[in-house]
Every structure is written in structure tokens, then in C-alpha cells.
Tab-separated table of C-alpha atoms in Angstrom:
chain	number	residue	atom	x	y	z
A	17	MET	CA	-16.874	4.701	-27.698
A	18	SER	CA	-18.635	2.036	-29.742
A	19	PHE	CA	-19.773	-1.563	-29.635
A	20	GLY	CA	-19.158	-4.613	-31.815
A	21	PRO	CA	-15.736	-4.823	-33.464
A	22	ASN	CA	-14.590	-1.530	-31.923
A	23	PRO	CA	-14.940	-1.943	-28.160
A	24	TRP	CA	-13.487	0.470	-25.654
A	25	HIS	CA	-11.286	-0.389	-22.691
A	26	GLN	CA	-13.279	-0.265	-19.477
A	27	SER	CA	-11.175	1.729	-17.018
A	28	SER	CA	-13.412	1.572	-13.964
A	29	TRP	CA	-16.137	-0.512	-12.372
A	30	ASP	CA	-19.491	0.992	-11.454
A	31	ALA	CA	-19.524	1.628	-7.697
A	32	ARG	CA	-23.017	0.146	-7.416
A	33	ALA	CA	-21.893	-3.140	-8.957
A	34	ALA	CA	-18.806	-3.243	-6.768
A	35	GLY	CA	-20.961	-2.417	-3.739
A	36	ASN	CA	-23.037	-5.538	-4.305
A	37	PHE	CA	-20.037	-7.823	-3.993
A	38	MET	CA	-18.431	-5.869	-1.156
A	39	ALA	CA	-21.579	-5.756	0.953
A	40	GLY	CA	-22.586	-9.305	0.073
A	41	GLY	CA	-19.264	-10.663	1.277
A	42	VAL	CA	-19.095	-8.592	4.458
A	43	GLY	CA	-22.721	-9.253	5.407
A	44	SER	CA	-22.489	-12.984	4.772
A	45	GLY	CA	-19.247	-13.209	6.717
A	46	LEU	CA	-20.777	-11.313	9.632
A	47	ILE	CA	-23.652	-13.790	9.837
A	48	VAL	CA	-21.208	-16.708	9.901
A	49	ALA	CA	-19.168	-14.924	12.574
A	50	ALA	CA	-22.284	-14.269	14.675
A	51	ALA	CA	-23.168	-17.965	14.561
A	52	LEU	CA	-19.619	-18.923	15.527
A	53	GLY	CA	-18.778	-16.294	18.128
A	54	GLY	CA	-22.145	-15.456	19.632
A	55	GLY	CA	-22.596	-11.928	20.896
A	56	PRO	CA	-25.624	-9.690	20.403
A	57	VAL	CA	-28.333	-11.325	18.317
A	58	TRP	CA	-28.788	-8.112	16.360
A	59	LEU	CA	-25.544	-8.972	14.544
A	60	PHE	CA	-27.569	-11.438	12.452
A	61	LEU	CA	-29.865	-8.603	11.437
A	62	ALA	CA	-26.890	-6.336	10.771
A	63	GLY	CA	-25.382	-8.949	8.458
A	64	ALA	CA	-28.663	-9.363	6.599
A	65	ALA	CA	-29.002	-5.578	6.322
A	66	VAL	CA	-25.529	-5.256	4.809
A	67	VAL	CA	-26.366	-7.977	2.266
A	68	GLY	CA	-29.589	-6.104	1.523
A	69	ILE	CA	-27.655	-2.896	0.900
A	70	GLY	CA	-25.564	-4.766	-1.657
A	71	LEU	CA	-28.663	-6.057	-3.406
A	72	LEU	CA	-30.109	-2.543	-3.485
A	73	CYS	CA	-26.878	-1.366	-5.103
A	74	VAL	CA	-27.160	-3.832	-7.961
A	75	TRP	CA	-30.882	-3.108	-8.300
A	76	ALA	CA	-30.057	0.587	-8.695
A	77	GLU	CA	-27.461	-0.238	-11.336
A	78	ILE	CA	-29.631	-2.127	-13.810
A	79	GLY	CA	-31.123	-0.167	-16.669
A	80	ARG	CA	-34.753	-1.146	-15.977
A	81	PRO	CA	-34.967	-1.703	-12.202
A	82	TRP	CA	-38.707	-2.485	-12.227
A	83	ARG	CA	-38.018	-5.573	-14.344
A	84	ALA	CA	-35.699	-6.992	-11.693
A	85	LEU	CA	-38.045	-9.944	-11.052
A	86	ASN	CA	-36.816	-11.378	-14.352
A	87	VAL	CA	-33.653	-12.389	-12.508
A	88	PHE	CA	-35.587	-15.298	-10.949
A	89	PHE	CA	-36.386	-16.955	-14.283
A	90	HIS	CA	-33.107	-18.767	-15.026
A	91	PRO	CA	-32.159	-20.994	-12.065
A	92	ARG	CA	-30.664	-23.704	-14.275
A	93	THR	CA	-28.174	-21.451	-16.047
A	94	SER	CA	-27.586	-18.259	-14.038
A	95	TRP	CA	-25.649	-17.862	-10.817
A	96	MET	CA	-27.241	-14.448	-10.455
A	97	THR	CA	-30.628	-16.180	-10.352
A	98	ARG	CA	-29.337	-18.588	-7.724
A	99	GLU	CA	-27.996	-15.679	-5.681
A	100	ALA	CA	-31.421	-14.006	-5.888
A	101	ILE	CA	-33.149	-17.216	-4.754
A	102	VAL	CA	-30.791	-17.674	-1.805
A	103	ALA	CA	-31.163	-14.053	-0.643
A	104	PRO	CA	-34.748	-14.286	0.783
A	105	ALA	CA	-33.846	-17.485	2.644
A	106	LEU	CA	-30.835	-15.683	4.087
A	107	MET	CA	-32.982	-12.790	5.302
A	108	LEU	CA	-35.595	-15.074	6.891
A	109	LEU	CA	-33.043	-17.289	8.621
A	110	ALA	CA	-31.129	-14.268	9.909
A	111	LEU	CA	-34.384	-12.950	11.394
A	112	ALA	CA	-35.121	-16.363	12.921
A	113	ALA	CA	-31.602	-16.494	14.376
A	114	ALA	CA	-32.060	-13.055	15.916
A	115	LEU	CA	-35.354	-14.128	17.493
A	116	SER	CA	-34.469	-17.607	18.692
A	117	ALA	CA	-30.802	-18.420	17.922
A	118	GLY	CA	-30.212	-22.169	18.225
A	119	ALA	CA	-30.388	-24.140	14.996
A	120	ALA	CA	-31.537	-21.081	13.039
A	121	ALA	CA	-28.152	-19.452	13.637
A	122	TRP	CA	-26.290	-22.289	11.954
A	123	GLY	CA	-28.880	-22.431	9.191
A	124	ALA	CA	-28.322	-18.742	8.549
A	125	ALA	CA	-24.553	-19.314	8.493
A	126	LEU	CA	-24.848	-22.101	5.914
A	127	VAL	CA	-27.111	-20.035	3.663
A	128	ALA	CA	-24.741	-17.063	4.043
A	129	LEU	CA	-21.909	-19.251	2.778
A	130	ALA	CA	-24.093	-20.298	-0.146
A	131	PHE	CA	-24.811	-16.635	-0.939
A	132	VAL	CA	-21.172	-15.557	-1.067
A	133	TYR	CA	-20.343	-18.707	-3.063
A	134	CYS	CA	-22.934	-17.641	-5.644
A	135	GLN	CA	-21.267	-14.254	-5.835
A	136	GLY	CA	-17.931	-15.878	-6.578
A	137	ARG	CA	-19.510	-17.967	-9.314
A	138	ILE	CA	-21.084	-14.846	-10.841
A	139	LEU	CA	-17.626	-13.349	-11.236
A	140	ARG	CA	-16.154	-16.534	-12.681
A	141	ALA	CA	-18.981	-16.669	-15.230
A	142	ALA	CA	-17.759	-13.362	-16.727
A	143	ARG	CA	-15.689	-15.183	-19.324
A	144	GLY	CA	-14.630	-12.015	-21.102
A	145	ILE	CA	-12.684	-10.744	-18.087
A	146	PRO	CA	-9.416	-12.689	-17.606
A	147	ALA	CA	-8.987	-11.663	-13.976
A	148	TRP	CA	-12.422	-13.056	-13.092
A	149	ARG	CA	-12.716	-16.227	-15.149
A	150	GLU	CA	-9.804	-17.852	-13.292
A	151	PRO	CA	-11.369	-20.640	-11.118
A	152	THR	CA	-9.522	-19.570	-7.954
A	153	ILE	CA	-11.629	-16.389	-7.885
A	154	VAL	CA	-14.450	-18.395	-6.269
A	155	PRO	CA	-12.649	-19.587	-3.100
A	156	LEU	CA	-10.868	-16.210	-2.948
A	157	ILE	CA	-14.211	-14.398	-2.805
A	158	VAL	CA	-15.507	-16.781	-0.117
A	159	ALA	CA	-12.364	-16.474	2.021
A	160	THR	CA	-12.395	-12.694	1.649
A	161	GLY	CA	-16.033	-12.457	2.731
A	162	LEU	CA	-15.361	-14.604	5.800
A	163	ALA	CA	-12.273	-12.609	6.787
A	164	GLU	CA	-14.131	-9.314	6.390
A	165	GLY	CA	-17.186	-10.537	8.295
A	166	LEU	CA	-15.110	-11.880	11.169
A	167	GLY	CA	-13.241	-8.589	11.281
A	168	LEU	CA	-16.506	-6.673	11.467
A	169	TRP	CA	-17.680	-9.007	14.259
A	170	LEU	CA	-14.571	-8.077	16.276
A	171	LEU	CA	-15.506	-4.407	15.917
A	172	LEU	CA	-19.220	-4.735	16.741
A	173	ALA	CA	-19.604	-7.651	19.152
A	174	GLY	CA	-18.937	-5.659	22.322
A	175	ARG	CA	-17.357	-8.697	23.980
A	176	ALA	CA	-13.996	-10.408	24.028
A	177	ALA	CA	-13.710	-12.820	21.136
A	178	PRO	CA	-13.624	-16.505	22.099
A	179	LEU	CA	-10.737	-18.671	20.976
A	180	ALA	CA	-12.868	-20.255	18.239
A	181	THR	CA	-13.465	-16.858	16.638
A	182	TRP	CA	-9.772	-15.968	16.672
A	183	ALA	CA	-8.960	-19.363	15.173
A	184	ALA	CA	-11.595	-18.923	12.461
A	185	LEU	CA	-10.225	-15.474	11.658
A	186	ALA	CA	-6.684	-16.853	11.405
A	187	VAL	CA	-7.847	-19.624	9.051
A	188	ALA	CA	-9.793	-17.166	6.883
A	189	LEU	CA	-6.841	-14.778	6.711
A	190	LEU	CA	-4.386	-17.543	5.844
A	191	ALA	CA	-6.764	-18.756	3.143
A	192	ARG	CA	-7.191	-15.257	1.753
A	193	GLN	CA	-3.438	-14.675	1.666
A	194	TRP	CA	-2.685	-17.994	-0.029
A	195	LEU	CA	-5.559	-17.765	-2.496
A	196	TRP	CA	-4.659	-14.194	-3.435
A	197	GLY	CA	-1.115	-15.277	-4.315
A	198	ARG	CA	-2.314	-18.338	-6.232
A	199	TRP	CA	-4.956	-16.342	-8.121
A	200	ARG	CA	-2.483	-13.582	-8.998
A	201	ALA	CA	0.050	-16.089	-10.287
A	202	ARG	CA	-2.479	-17.820	-12.537
A	203	ILE	CA	-4.287	-14.920	-14.224
A	204	GLN	CA	-3.241	-13.723	-17.670
A	205	ALA	CA	-4.541	-10.173	-17.964
A	206	ALA	CA	-3.455	-6.998	-19.736
A	207	PRO	CA	-0.494	-5.096	-18.230
A	208	ARG	CA	-2.652	-2.219	-17.018
A	209	ALA	CA	-5.032	-4.637	-15.331
A	210	LEU	CA	-2.156	-6.460	-13.656
A	211	ALA	CA	-0.713	-3.152	-12.440
A	212	ALA	CA	-4.049	-2.233	-10.847
A	213	ILE	CA	-4.333	-5.692	-9.270
A	214	ASP	CA	-0.817	-5.460	-7.836
A	215	ALA	CA	-1.502	-2.010	-6.397
A	216	ALA	CA	-4.597	-3.312	-4.628
A	217	GLY	CA	-2.771	-6.488	-3.647
A	218	ARG	CA	-0.247	-4.598	-1.551
A	219	GLY	CA	-3.058	-3.301	0.649
A	220	VAL	CA	-4.702	-6.722	0.831
A	221	GLN	CA	-1.497	-8.410	1.904
A	222	ALA	CA	-0.464	-5.723	4.403
A	223	GLY	CA	-3.838	-5.717	6.156
A	224	THR	CA	-4.070	-9.495	6.078
A	225	LEU	CA	-0.637	-10.046	7.596
A	226	LEU	CA	-1.240	-7.431	10.303
A	227	ALA	CA	-4.570	-8.950	11.298
A	228	LEU	CA	-3.056	-12.439	11.182
A	229	ALA	CA	-0.198	-11.459	13.506
A	230	LEU	CA	-2.659	-9.931	15.957
A	231	ALA	CA	-4.888	-13.018	15.824
A	232	PHE	CA	-1.972	-15.267	16.751
A	233	ALA	CA	-0.973	-12.846	19.522
A	234	ALA	CA	-4.507	-12.999	20.950
A	235	MET	CA	-4.477	-16.802	20.878
A	236	LEU	CA	-0.962	-17.370	22.229
A	237	ALA	CA	0.117	-14.426	24.392
A	238	PRO	CA	-1.296	-13.722	27.882
A	239	LEU	CA	-2.511	-10.137	27.638
A	240	PRO	CA	-4.427	-7.865	30.042
A	241	PRO	CA	-8.080	-7.098	29.150
A	242	ALA	CA	-7.334	-3.553	28.005
A	243	ALA	CA	-4.698	-4.797	25.581
A	244	ILE	CA	-7.062	-7.484	24.274
A	245	TRP	CA	-9.697	-4.867	23.449
A	246	VAL	CA	-7.185	-2.721	21.533
A	247	LEU	CA	-5.799	-5.767	19.748
A	248	GLN	CA	-9.303	-6.914	18.832
A	249	ALA	CA	-10.255	-3.524	17.407
A	250	VAL	CA	-7.081	-3.158	15.336
A	251	ALA	CA	-7.240	-6.763	14.077
A	252	GLY	CA	-10.884	-6.381	13.104
A	253	LEU	CA	-10.264	-3.107	11.295
A	254	ALA	CA	-7.246	-4.504	9.434
A	255	ALA	CA	-9.105	-7.663	8.344
A	256	LEU	CA	-12.064	-5.599	7.134
A	257	ALA	CA	-10.172	-2.752	5.476
A	258	ALA	CA	-7.762	-5.001	3.571
């Protein structure tokens, strides 16, 4: 392996870097879902904790972790800086929402959306990676985070989901499905990269369509409470796992 004119082909992504985006999306989506669907107030703290786990992952990945404060020095040019600036506000508003709910809950939801949007822009800014620099990666990341967070809410809320939550999940899943197809059709990557994307895409689409079918069943079909609980658990798991 060497640098400069003789680069090597990166065959994998560091799990700590991937963990930042996975946890950031799920945690942000959970905070939005908690504001929308109610339920235990500790869900706001759970969402913030998941986001925090993602940030710890990326902190552990950098070569000199004790110089991490340097990330705050470039707000005009770096989406990573903007993500780092949004993160403390997200934590504080999630805590406020857990203590008092009300307006703080919606404030936390808005900042959570801003956080996952920053993550999408970080990926798009990686100009050397064809699969990431495509502009549709940004709304795809946001829709994915919302779908995952709503799915996790269904698993953790301990209450039957209101109609608004099912509707939000259906919208997020439809957006994820459409954006995935549009993004895949537009990217121009190497054959091996496309093969890996297509392999992952089959799981994304299968889980998305299953969760979407269950969401419509919950909204349209009269079901007994026991069936609703099973449907909610399976739909949440499918939306999250996809």
C-alpha cells in the first residue's frame, strides 16, 4: 500500500466511522419520533445517548483524539464542524424535553433533523467517493435516519402507536425507498462498489417494503390489540434493521 500516485483500493469502512453515521441517524430519528408520538420522556435521553455513542465512535477513530476540539474551528467551510456545533444543542434540548416536554420537545426534534442533515452533507463533501458525492445522498441519509428512529420508537415506546406516528413512518419509508432507487440510478461508481451497493440494497428494500405494508395495515385494518402489538414490533424491527 502507498500514497500519492499509487493509491490502494479501500475495501472496507472503519466500523467506528460507520458507527457515527448509523448511531447519529437512529438517535436523531428517535428524538423526532418521541416528539411526534409521545411516550416515555426517557426516549429523548435514549436518542441523545445513541447520538453520543456515534460521536464517541468517531472520536475513537481519529489519530489524535485529544486534539478533537480542533473540529470546532471551521464553521464556515466544514460540515463536520457544523455537526459538532449542533451536537451540544441537541443534548441540552433532549434533556430539557425529558424534564419538561412542551416546546423543548419540538426544539429537540428540529435540532435532531439539523444534526442528521449535517451528517448527510459530510458524506456528500467526500468528493473522491462517487457513491457519496451524488446530491441525493443527503435526503437519503435524512429519510433513513427518520425511518430507523421511528422504527426504534415502535420497539421502545411501550404504548400503541398513534395514527400520526404510523403515518410519519409510512412517509419516511416511502421516501427512503424512492430516494434509494433514485440515488442508485444516478451514481457512477466502480463495478465492485456497485455490486456491494446492490447487495445491501436488497436488504434495504425488503425491510422497507415489509415495514411499509405493516404500517398501512395498522392504519387501515381493524385489528385486535394483541395483533397490533405484534405488528408494531415487527414493523419497528424491519424499519430499523433495513
